[in-house]
Coordinates of C-alpha atoms (C1' of nucleotides) and ligand atoms in Angstrom, one line a residue:
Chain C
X231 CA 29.0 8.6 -1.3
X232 CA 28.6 5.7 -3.3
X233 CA 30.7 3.6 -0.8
X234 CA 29.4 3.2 2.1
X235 CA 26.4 1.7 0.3
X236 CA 28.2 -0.4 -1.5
X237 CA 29.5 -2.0 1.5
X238 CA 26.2 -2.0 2.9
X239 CA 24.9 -3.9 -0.2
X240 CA 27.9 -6.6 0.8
X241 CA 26.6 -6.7 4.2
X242 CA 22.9 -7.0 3.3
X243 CA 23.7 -10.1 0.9
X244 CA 25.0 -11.9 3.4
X245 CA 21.5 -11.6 5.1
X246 CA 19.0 -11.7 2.4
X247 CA 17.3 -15.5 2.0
X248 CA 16.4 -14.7 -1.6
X249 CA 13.1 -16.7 -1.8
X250 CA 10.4 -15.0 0.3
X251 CA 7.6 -13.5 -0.6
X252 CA 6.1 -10.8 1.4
X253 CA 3.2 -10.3 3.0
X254 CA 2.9 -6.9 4.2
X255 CA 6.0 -4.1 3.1
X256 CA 6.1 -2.3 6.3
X257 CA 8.6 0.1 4.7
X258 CA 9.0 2.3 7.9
X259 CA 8.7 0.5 11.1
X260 CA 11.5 2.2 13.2
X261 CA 12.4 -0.6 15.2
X262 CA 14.3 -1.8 12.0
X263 CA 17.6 -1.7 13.2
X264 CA 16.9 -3.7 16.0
X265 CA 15.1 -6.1 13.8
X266 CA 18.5 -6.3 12.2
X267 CA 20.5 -7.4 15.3
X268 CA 18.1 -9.7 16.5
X269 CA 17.7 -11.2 12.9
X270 CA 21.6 -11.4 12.3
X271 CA 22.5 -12.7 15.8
X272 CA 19.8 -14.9 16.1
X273 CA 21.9 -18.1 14.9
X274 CA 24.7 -16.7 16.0
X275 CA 27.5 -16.2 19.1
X276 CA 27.8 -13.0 21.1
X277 CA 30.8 -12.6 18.9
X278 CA 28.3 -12.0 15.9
X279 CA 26.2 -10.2 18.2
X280 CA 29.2 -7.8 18.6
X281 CA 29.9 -7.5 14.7
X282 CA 26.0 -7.3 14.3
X283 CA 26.2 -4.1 16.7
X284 CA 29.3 -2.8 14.9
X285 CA 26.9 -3.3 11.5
X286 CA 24.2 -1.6 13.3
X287 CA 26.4 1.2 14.2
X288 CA 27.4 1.4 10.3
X289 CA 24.0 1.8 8.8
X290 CA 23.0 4.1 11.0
X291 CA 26.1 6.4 9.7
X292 CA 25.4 5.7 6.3
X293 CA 21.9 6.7 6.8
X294 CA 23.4 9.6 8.2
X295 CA 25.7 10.1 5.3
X296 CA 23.7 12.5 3.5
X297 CA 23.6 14.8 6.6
X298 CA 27.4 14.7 6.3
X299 CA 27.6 16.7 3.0
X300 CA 24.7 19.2 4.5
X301 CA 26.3 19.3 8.0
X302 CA 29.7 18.4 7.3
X303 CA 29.8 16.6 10.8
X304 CA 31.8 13.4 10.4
X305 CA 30.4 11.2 12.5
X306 CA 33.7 9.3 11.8
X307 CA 33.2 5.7 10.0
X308 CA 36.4 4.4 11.8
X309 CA 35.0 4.7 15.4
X310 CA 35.1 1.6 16.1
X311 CA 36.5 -0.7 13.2
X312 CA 35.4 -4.0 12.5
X313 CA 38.7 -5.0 11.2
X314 CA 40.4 -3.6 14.3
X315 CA 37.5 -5.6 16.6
X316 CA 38.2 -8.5 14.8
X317 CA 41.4 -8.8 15.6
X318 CA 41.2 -8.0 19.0
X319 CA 38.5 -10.3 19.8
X320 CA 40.9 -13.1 18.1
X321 CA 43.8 -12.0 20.1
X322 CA 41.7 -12.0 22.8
X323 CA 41.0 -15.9 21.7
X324 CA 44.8 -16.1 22.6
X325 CA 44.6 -15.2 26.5
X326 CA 43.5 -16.6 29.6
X327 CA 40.2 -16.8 30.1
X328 CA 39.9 -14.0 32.5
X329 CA 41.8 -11.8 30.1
X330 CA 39.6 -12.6 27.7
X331 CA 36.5 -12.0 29.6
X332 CA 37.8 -8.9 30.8
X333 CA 38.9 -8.1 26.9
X334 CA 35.3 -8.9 26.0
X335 CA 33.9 -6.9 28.5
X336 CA 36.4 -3.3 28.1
X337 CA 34.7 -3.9 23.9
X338 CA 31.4 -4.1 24.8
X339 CA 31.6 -1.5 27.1
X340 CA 33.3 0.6 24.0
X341 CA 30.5 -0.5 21.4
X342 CA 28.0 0.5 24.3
X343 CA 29.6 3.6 24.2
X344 CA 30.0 4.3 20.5
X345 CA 26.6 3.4 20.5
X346 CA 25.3 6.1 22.7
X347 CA 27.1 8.2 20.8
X348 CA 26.2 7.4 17.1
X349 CA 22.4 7.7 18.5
X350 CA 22.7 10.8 19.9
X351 CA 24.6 11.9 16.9
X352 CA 22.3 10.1 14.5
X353 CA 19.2 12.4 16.4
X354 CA 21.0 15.5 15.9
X355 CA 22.1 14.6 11.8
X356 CA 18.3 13.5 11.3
X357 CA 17.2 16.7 12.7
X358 CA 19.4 19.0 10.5
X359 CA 19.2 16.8 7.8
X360 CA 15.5 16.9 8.1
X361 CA 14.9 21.0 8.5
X362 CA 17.7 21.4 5.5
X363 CA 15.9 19.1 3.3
X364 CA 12.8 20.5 4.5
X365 CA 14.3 24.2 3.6
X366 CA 15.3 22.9 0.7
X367 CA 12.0 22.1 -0.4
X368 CA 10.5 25.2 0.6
X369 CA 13.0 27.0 -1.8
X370 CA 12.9 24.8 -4.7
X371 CA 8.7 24.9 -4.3
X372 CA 8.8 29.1 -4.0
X373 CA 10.7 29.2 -7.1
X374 CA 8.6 27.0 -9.0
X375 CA 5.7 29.1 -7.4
X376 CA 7.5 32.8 -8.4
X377 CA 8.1 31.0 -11.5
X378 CA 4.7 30.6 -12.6
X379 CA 3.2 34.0 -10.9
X380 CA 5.5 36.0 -13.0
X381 CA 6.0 34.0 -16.2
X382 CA 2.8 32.9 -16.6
X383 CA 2.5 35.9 -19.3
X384 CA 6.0 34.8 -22.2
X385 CA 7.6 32.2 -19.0
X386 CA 8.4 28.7 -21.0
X387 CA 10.7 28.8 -18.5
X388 CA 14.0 30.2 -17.7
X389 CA 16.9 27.5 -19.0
X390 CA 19.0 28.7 -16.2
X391 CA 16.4 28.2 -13.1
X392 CA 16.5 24.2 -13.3
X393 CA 19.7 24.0 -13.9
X394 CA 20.0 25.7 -10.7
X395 CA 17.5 23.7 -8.7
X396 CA 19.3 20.9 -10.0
X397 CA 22.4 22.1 -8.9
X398 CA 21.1 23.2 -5.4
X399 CA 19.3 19.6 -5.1
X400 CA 23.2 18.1 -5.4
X401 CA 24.3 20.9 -3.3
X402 CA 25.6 19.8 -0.2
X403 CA 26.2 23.2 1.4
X404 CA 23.1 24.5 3.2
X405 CA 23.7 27.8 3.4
X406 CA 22.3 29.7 0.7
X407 CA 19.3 27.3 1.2
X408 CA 19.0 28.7 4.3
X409 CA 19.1 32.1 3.3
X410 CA 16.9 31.5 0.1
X411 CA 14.7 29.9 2.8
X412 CA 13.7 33.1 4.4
X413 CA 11.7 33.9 2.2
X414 CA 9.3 31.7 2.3
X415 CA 7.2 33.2 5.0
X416 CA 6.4 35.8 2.3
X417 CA 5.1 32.8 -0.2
X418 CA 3.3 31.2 2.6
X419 CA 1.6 34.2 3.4
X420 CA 0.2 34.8 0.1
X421 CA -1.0 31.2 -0.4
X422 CA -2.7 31.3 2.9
X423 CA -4.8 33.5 1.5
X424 CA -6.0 31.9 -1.3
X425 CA -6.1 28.3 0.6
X426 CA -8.5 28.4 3.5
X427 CA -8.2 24.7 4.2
X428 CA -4.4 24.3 4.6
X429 CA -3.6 27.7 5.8
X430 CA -5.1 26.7 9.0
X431 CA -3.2 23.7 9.7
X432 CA -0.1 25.7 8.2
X433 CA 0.1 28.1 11.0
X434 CA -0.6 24.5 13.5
X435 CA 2.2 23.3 12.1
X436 CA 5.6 25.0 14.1
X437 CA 7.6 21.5 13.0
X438 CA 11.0 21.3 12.0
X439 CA 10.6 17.7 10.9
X440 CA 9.6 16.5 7.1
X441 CA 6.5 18.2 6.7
X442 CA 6.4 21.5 7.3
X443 CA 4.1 24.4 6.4
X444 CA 6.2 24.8 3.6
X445 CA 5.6 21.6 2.1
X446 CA 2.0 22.6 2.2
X447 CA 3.1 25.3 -0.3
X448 CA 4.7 22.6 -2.4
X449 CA 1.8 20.8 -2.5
X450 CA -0.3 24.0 -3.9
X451 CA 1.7 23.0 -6.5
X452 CA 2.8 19.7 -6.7
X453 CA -0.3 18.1 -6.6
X454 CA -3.2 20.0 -6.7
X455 CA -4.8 17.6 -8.2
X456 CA -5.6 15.4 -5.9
X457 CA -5.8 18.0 -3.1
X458 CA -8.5 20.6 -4.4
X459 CA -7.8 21.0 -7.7
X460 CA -8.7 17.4 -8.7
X461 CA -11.6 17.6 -6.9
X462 CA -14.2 19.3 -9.0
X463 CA -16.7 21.3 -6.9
X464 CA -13.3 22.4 -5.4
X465 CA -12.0 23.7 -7.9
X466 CA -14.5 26.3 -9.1
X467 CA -14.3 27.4 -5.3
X468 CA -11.2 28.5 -5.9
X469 CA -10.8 29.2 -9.4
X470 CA -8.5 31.9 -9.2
X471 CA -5.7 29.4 -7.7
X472 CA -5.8 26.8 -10.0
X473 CA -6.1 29.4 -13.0
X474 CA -2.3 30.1 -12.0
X475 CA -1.3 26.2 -11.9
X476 CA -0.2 25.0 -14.9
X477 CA -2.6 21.8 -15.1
X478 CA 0.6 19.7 -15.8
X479 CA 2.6 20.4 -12.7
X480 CA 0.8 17.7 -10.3
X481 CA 3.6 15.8 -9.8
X482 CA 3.1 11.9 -8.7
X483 CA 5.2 10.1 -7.2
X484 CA 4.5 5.9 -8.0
X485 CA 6.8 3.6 -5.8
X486 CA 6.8 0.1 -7.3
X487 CA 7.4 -2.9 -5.1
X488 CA 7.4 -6.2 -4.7
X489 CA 4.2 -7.0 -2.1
X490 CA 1.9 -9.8 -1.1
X491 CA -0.2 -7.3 0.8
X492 CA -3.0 -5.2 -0.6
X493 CA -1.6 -2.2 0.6
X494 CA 2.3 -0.8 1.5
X495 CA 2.7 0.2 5.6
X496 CA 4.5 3.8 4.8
X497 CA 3.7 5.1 8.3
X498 CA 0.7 6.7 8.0
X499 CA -2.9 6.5 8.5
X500 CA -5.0 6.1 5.3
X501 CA -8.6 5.7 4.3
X502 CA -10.2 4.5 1.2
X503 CA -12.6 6.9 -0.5
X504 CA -12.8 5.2 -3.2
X505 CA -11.9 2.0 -5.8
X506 CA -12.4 1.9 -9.4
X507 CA -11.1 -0.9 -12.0
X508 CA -9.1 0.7 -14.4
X509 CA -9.0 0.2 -18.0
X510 CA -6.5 -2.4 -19.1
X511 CA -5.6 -3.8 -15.8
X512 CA -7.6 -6.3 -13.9
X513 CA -7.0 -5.7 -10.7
X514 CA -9.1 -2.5 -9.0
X515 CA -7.7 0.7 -8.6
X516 CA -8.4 1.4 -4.9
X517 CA -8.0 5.2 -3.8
X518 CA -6.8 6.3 -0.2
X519 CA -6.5 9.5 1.4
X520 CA -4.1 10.7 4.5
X521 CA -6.5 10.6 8.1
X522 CA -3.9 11.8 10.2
X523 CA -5.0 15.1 10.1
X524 CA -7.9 16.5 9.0
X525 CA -7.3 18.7 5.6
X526 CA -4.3 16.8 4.8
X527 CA -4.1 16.8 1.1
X528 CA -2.2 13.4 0.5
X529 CA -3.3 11.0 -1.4
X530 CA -2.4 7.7 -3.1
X531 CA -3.2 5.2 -5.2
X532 CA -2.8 1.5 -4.9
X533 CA -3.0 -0.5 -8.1
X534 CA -1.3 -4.3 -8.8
X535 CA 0.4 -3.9 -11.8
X536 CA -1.4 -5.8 -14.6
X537 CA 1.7 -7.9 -16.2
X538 CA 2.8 -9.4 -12.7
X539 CA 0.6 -9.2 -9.9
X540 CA 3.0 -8.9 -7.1
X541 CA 4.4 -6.0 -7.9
X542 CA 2.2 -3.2 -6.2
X543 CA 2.5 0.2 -7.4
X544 CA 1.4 2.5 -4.8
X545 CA 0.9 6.3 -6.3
X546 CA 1.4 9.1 -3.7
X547 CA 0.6 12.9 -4.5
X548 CA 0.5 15.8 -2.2
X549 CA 2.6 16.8 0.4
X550 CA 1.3 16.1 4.7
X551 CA 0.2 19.3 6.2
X552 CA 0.6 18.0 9.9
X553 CA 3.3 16.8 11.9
X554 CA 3.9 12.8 10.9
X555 CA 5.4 10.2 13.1
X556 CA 8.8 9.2 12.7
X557 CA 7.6 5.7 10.2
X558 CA 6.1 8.0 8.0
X559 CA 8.9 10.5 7.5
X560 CA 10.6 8.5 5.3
X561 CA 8.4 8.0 3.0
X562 CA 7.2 11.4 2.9
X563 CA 10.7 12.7 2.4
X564 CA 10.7 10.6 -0.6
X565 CA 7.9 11.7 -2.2
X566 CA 7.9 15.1 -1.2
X567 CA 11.6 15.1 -2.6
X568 CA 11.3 13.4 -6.0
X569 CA 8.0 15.5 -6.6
X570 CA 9.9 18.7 -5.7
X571 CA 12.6 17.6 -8.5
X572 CA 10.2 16.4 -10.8
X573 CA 8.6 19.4 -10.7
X574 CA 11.7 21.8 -11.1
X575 CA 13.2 19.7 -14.3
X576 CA 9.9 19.7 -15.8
X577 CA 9.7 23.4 -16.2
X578 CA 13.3 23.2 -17.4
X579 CA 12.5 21.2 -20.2
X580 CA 14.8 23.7 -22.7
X581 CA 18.0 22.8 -20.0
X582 CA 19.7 19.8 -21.1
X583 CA 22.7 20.8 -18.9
X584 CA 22.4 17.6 -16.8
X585 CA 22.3 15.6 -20.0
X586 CA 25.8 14.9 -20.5
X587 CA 26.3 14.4 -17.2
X588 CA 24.3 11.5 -16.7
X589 CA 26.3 9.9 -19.8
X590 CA 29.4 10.4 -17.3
X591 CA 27.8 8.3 -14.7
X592 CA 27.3 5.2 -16.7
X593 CA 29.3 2.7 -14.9
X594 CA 30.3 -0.9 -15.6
X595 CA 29.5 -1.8 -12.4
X596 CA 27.0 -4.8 -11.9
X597 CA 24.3 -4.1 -9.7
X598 CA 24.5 -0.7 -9.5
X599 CA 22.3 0.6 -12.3
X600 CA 20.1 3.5 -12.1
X601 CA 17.6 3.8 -14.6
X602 CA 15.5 7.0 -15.1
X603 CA 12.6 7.5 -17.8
X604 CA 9.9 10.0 -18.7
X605 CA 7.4 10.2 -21.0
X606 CA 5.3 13.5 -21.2
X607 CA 2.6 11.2 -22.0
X608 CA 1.1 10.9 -19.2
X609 CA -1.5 13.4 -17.5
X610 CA 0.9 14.4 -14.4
X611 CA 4.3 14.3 -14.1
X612 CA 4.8 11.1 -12.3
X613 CA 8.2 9.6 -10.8
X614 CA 8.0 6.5 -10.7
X615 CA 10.3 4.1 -8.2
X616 CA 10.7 0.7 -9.1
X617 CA 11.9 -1.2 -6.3
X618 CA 11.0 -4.4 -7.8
X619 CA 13.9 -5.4 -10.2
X620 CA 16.2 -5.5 -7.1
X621 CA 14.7 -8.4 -5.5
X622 CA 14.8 -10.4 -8.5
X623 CA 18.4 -9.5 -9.3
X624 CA 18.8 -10.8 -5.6
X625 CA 17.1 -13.4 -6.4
X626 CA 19.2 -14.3 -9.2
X627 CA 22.3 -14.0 -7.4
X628 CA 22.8 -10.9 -8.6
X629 CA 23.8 -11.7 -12.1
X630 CA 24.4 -8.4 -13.7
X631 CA 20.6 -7.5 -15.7
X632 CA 19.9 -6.2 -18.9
X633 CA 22.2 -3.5 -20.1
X634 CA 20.2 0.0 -19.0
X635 CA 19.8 1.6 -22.5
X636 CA 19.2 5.1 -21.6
X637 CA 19.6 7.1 -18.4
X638 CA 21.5 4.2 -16.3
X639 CA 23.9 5.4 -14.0
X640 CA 26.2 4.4 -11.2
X641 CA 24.0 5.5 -8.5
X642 CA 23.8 5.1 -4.8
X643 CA 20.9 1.7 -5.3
X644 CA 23.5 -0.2 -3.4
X645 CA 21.0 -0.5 -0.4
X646 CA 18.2 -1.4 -1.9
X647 CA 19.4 -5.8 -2.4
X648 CA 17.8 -5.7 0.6
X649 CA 14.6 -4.7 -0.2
X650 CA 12.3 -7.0 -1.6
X651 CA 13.8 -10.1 -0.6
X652 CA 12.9 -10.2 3.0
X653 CA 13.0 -13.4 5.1
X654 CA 9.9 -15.8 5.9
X655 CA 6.9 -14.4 7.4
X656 CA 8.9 -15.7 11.1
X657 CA 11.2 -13.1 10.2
X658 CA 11.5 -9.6 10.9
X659 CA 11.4 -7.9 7.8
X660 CA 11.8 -4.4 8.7
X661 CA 15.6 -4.2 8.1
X662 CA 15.5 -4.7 4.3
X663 CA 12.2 -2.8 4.2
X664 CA 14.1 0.4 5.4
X665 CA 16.6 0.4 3.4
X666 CA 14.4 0.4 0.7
X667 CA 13.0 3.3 1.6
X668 CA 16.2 5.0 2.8
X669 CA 17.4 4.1 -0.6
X670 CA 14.9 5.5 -2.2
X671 CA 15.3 8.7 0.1
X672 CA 18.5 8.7 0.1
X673 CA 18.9 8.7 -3.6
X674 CA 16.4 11.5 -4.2
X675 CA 17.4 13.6 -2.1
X676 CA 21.4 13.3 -1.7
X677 CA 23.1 11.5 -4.2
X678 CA 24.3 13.7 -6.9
X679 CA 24.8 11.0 -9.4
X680 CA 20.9 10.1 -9.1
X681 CA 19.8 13.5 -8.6
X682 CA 21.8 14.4 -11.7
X683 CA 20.6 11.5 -13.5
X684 CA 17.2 12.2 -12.4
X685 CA 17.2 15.6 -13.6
X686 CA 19.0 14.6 -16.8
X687 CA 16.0 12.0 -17.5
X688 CA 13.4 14.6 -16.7
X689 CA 15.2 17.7 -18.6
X690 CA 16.1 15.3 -21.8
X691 CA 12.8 13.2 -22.1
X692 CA 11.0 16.7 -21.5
X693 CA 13.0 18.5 -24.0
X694 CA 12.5 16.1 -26.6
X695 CA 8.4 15.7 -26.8
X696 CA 9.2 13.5 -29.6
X697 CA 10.4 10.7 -27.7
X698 CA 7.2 10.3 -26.2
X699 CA 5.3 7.3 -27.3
X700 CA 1.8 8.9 -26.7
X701 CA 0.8 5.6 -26.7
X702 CA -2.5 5.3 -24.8
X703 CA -4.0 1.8 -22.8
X704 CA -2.1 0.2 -20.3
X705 CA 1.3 0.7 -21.4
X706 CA 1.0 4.3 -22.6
X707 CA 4.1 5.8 -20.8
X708 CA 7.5 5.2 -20.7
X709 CA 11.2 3.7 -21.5
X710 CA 10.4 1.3 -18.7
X711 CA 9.4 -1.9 -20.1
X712 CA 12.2 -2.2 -22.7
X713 CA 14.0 -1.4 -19.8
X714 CA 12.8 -3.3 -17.2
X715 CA 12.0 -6.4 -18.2
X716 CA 11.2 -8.0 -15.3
X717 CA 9.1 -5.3 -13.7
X718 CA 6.3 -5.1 -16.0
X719 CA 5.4 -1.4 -16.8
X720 CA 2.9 0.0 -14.6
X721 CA 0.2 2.4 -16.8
X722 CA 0.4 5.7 -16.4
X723 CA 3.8 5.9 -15.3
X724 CA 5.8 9.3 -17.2
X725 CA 9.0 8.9 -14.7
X726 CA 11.0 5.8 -13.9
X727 CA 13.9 5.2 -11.3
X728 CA 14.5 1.4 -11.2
X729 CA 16.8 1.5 -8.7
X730 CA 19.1 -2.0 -8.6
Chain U
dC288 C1' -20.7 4.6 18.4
dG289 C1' -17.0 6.1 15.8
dA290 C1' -13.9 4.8 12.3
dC291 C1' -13.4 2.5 8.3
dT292 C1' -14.8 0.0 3.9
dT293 C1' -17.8 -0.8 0.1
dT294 C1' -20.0 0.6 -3.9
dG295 C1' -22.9 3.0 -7.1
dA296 C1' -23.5 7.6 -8.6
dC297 C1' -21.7 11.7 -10.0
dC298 C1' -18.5 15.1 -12.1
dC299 C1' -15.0 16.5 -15.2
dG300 C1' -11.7 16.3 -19.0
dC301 C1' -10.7 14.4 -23.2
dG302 C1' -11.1 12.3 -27.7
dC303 C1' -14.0 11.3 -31.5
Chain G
dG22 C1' -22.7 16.3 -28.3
dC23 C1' -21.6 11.8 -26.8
dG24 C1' -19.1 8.2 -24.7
dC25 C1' -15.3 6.8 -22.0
dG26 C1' -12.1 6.8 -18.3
dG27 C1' -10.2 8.7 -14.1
dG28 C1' -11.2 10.5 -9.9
dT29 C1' -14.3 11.7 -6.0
dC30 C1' -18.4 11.7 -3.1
dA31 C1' -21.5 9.9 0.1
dA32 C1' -24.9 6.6 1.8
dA33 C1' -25.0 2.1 3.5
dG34 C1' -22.7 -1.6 5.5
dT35 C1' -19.1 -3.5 8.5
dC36 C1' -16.0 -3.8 12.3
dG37 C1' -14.0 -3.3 16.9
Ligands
ZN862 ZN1 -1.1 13.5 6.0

DNA sequence: CGACTTTGACCCGCGC
DNA sequence: GCGCGGGTCAAAGTCG
């Protein structure tokens, strides 16, 4: 899996302009890849145009690529190779004029083709991909919810369960998901009982996309907190609820980047309820909630980190109860994904099975470090993404960082050069904003060397309370600062992916 | 006029 | 118990 992003990180280099700063992150805009065409053919001939589709034609199969393991569709990487093209269209150089036209013509007509097809195979992948990862959720949230109903008497947690989640989170094979899956019907119904205000957009809800009802019953448990349980008159009304939640499971999910405007475009439709200036950090605290449906329970937080300004941290918590539009997916996959793993290798925190294997995936390779921290020392369990060390390895030509001390890993970050460095303001950004978030996504949810890495982070850090610097004030939490220099540690952070 | 933002007040948990 | 900090509410203001 690792390749194909690799070779997308060659491809993206090529593009990035490393100085630019950015005025608005508009992470999911879907007209990306067309943004990427028209921003790598733009100086050039319809001979670049024609490599540019080929590229296009490549990212969207390596966006796809997770959906190979679940779906074991090869939407076959050799369709049409650019090698091959290459040296036809120079052959082609060779010939008469009208040959050549006509040669020129018979490829485009095949790239139009192969086109076609990769979209119409690219809908289908991102529709299995999305209900799998969607089931996938649901199973990984029921068992965290069964988890707690019955062991909430001698639990402490069963070693084995994570270990499985884990494993199931790296499993490509969808099948016993799917059966596991069934059951969630069961689960929902007996939260709908005790939650008035989702259960009624639950049973609205009949969507096969990211956010499903079932997500809703991950966010009874992944972030209560900010849904009802944080909210105080809320939770006395449902006391009963929350008396089941251990108060440490509201999983956060912090994605750091690199942003000159107040506030990261992730799709969705948010309004600010609130804005607070939070102790050691002079910048205001400013609190948003989902409007795009009426009881959705996300919410997020959008602080500029206090050590370097233009890095905006941007806290999400809670999973959408409604139907999102296709921008927002992304994100929410993200989120919902790394809270969902968060969640299951904190109640693991006796299972160090995925320790060891994280050692294996330390890797020599350059850019291609994966660093994942926690400290319990935070109130919630919070992953946090740091998307901001990329763009300034880009912007130092990529001149290998820091060694990563603990958890670095050979990982799938290869799309993420192109995050933070987009062109001028003249430019279409969107391409490198995408792949941020599909690297993100993508590394959650599909790579096994993050996701082992992740859970190895989150199993050893919580099985060894010690390690926790319980320091308190603005840099309470986390590995990440030794770490990640350049990225200047967010507070409250337990959970750190800087993905370079 | 509705949706959104601003902002002071309020509530709660936590540490002392 | 008190103070502090995080988080939320809701009235007032603003905007399109
Ligand atoms: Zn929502």
């Amino acid at each position: 899996m690792a390749r194909p992003h690799e070779m997308q990180l060659l491809r993206f280099e090529d593009r990035i302009e490393p100085t630019c700063t950015i005025t608005e992150v508009d992470f999911f805009s879907q007209d990306h890849r067309r943004a990427v065409a028209e921003a790598g053919a733009s100086p050039a001939s319809p001979k670049d145009h024609q490599r540019v589709e080929e590229e296009e034609k490549e990212e969207e199969e390596e966006e796809d690529s997770p959906a190979h393991g679940l779906t074991g569709i090869n939407i076959g990487l050799n369709l049409v190779p650019s090698n091959a093209q290459a040296g036809q269209s120079v052959i082609a150089e060779n010939e008469k004029p009208e040959n050549k036209i006509l040669t020129l013509q018979r490829e485009l007509s095949q790239v139009n083709e192969e086109n076609r097809r990769l979209r119409s195979m690219l809908d289908q992948l991102t529709k299995s991909y999305t209900a799998l990862h969607t089931q996938l959720l649901q199973v990984m949230q029921q068992r965290e919810v069964h988890e707690i109903r019955r062991g909430q008497d001698g639990k402490s947690g069963v070693p084995s369960r994570g270990e499985l989640l884990a494993h199931q989170f790296m499993e490509p094979a969808p099948t016993r998901l799917l059966n596991t899956g069934q059951r969630q019907d069961d689960d929902d119904g007996e939260h709908s009982s005790s939650r008035n205000k989702n259960s009624s957009d639950r049973g609205v809800v009949p969507f096969p996309q990211t956010h499903l009802p079932h997500v809703d019953a991950s966010s009874e448990h992944t972030s209560p907190s900010l849904e009802e349980g944080k909210s105080p008159r809320l939770v006395h009304e449902r006391s009963t609820d929350t008396a089941s939640e251990a108060p440490c499971r509201r999983a956060r999910v912090s994605v750091r980047a690199r942003s000159d405007a107040p506030m990261i475009n992730d799709g969705c439709q948010w309004r600010k309820y609130g804005q607070k200036m939070a102790k050691g950090n002079p910048c205001p605290r400013a609190y948003y909630r989902c409007t795009m449906a009426i009881a959705c329970p996300v919410r997020k937080q959008v602080q500029r980190c206090a050590e370097d300004k233009t890095i905006l941290v941007t806290t999400y918590e809670g999973n959408h109860n409604h139907p999102l539009p296709p921008a927002a997916t992304v994100m929410a996959n993200t989120t919902s994904s790394a809270a969902a793993m968060l969640l299951s290798g904190s109640t693991t925190s006796e299972d160090s099975l995925m320790a060891p294997a994280a050692g294996s995936f330390l890797h020599p390779s350059t850019y291609a470090s994966t660093m994942a921290a926690l400290s319990a020392s935070a109130p919630f369990p919070t992953i946090t993404l740091d998307l901001t060390q990329t763009a300034n390895q880009l912007q130092l030509l990529q001149r290998p960082q820091h060694p990563v001390v603990p958890l670095s890993m050979y990982g799938l970050p290869q799309k993420l050069p192109g995050l933070m460095v987009g062109p001028q303001a003249s430019l279409p950004f969107r391409p490198q904003q995408q792949s941020m978030v599909e690297t993100v996504t993508a590394a959650i949810t599909t790579d096994p060397n993050f996701t082992a890495a992740l859970a190895a982070a989150i199993t050893s850090v919580m099985g060894a309370p010690g390690t926790t610097n319980g320091a308190s004030g603005s840099n309470a939490a986390s590995i990440g600062p030794a770490i990640v220099p350049e990225s200047p540690q967010c507070p409250k952070s337990c959970t750190t992916f800087s993905i370079n």
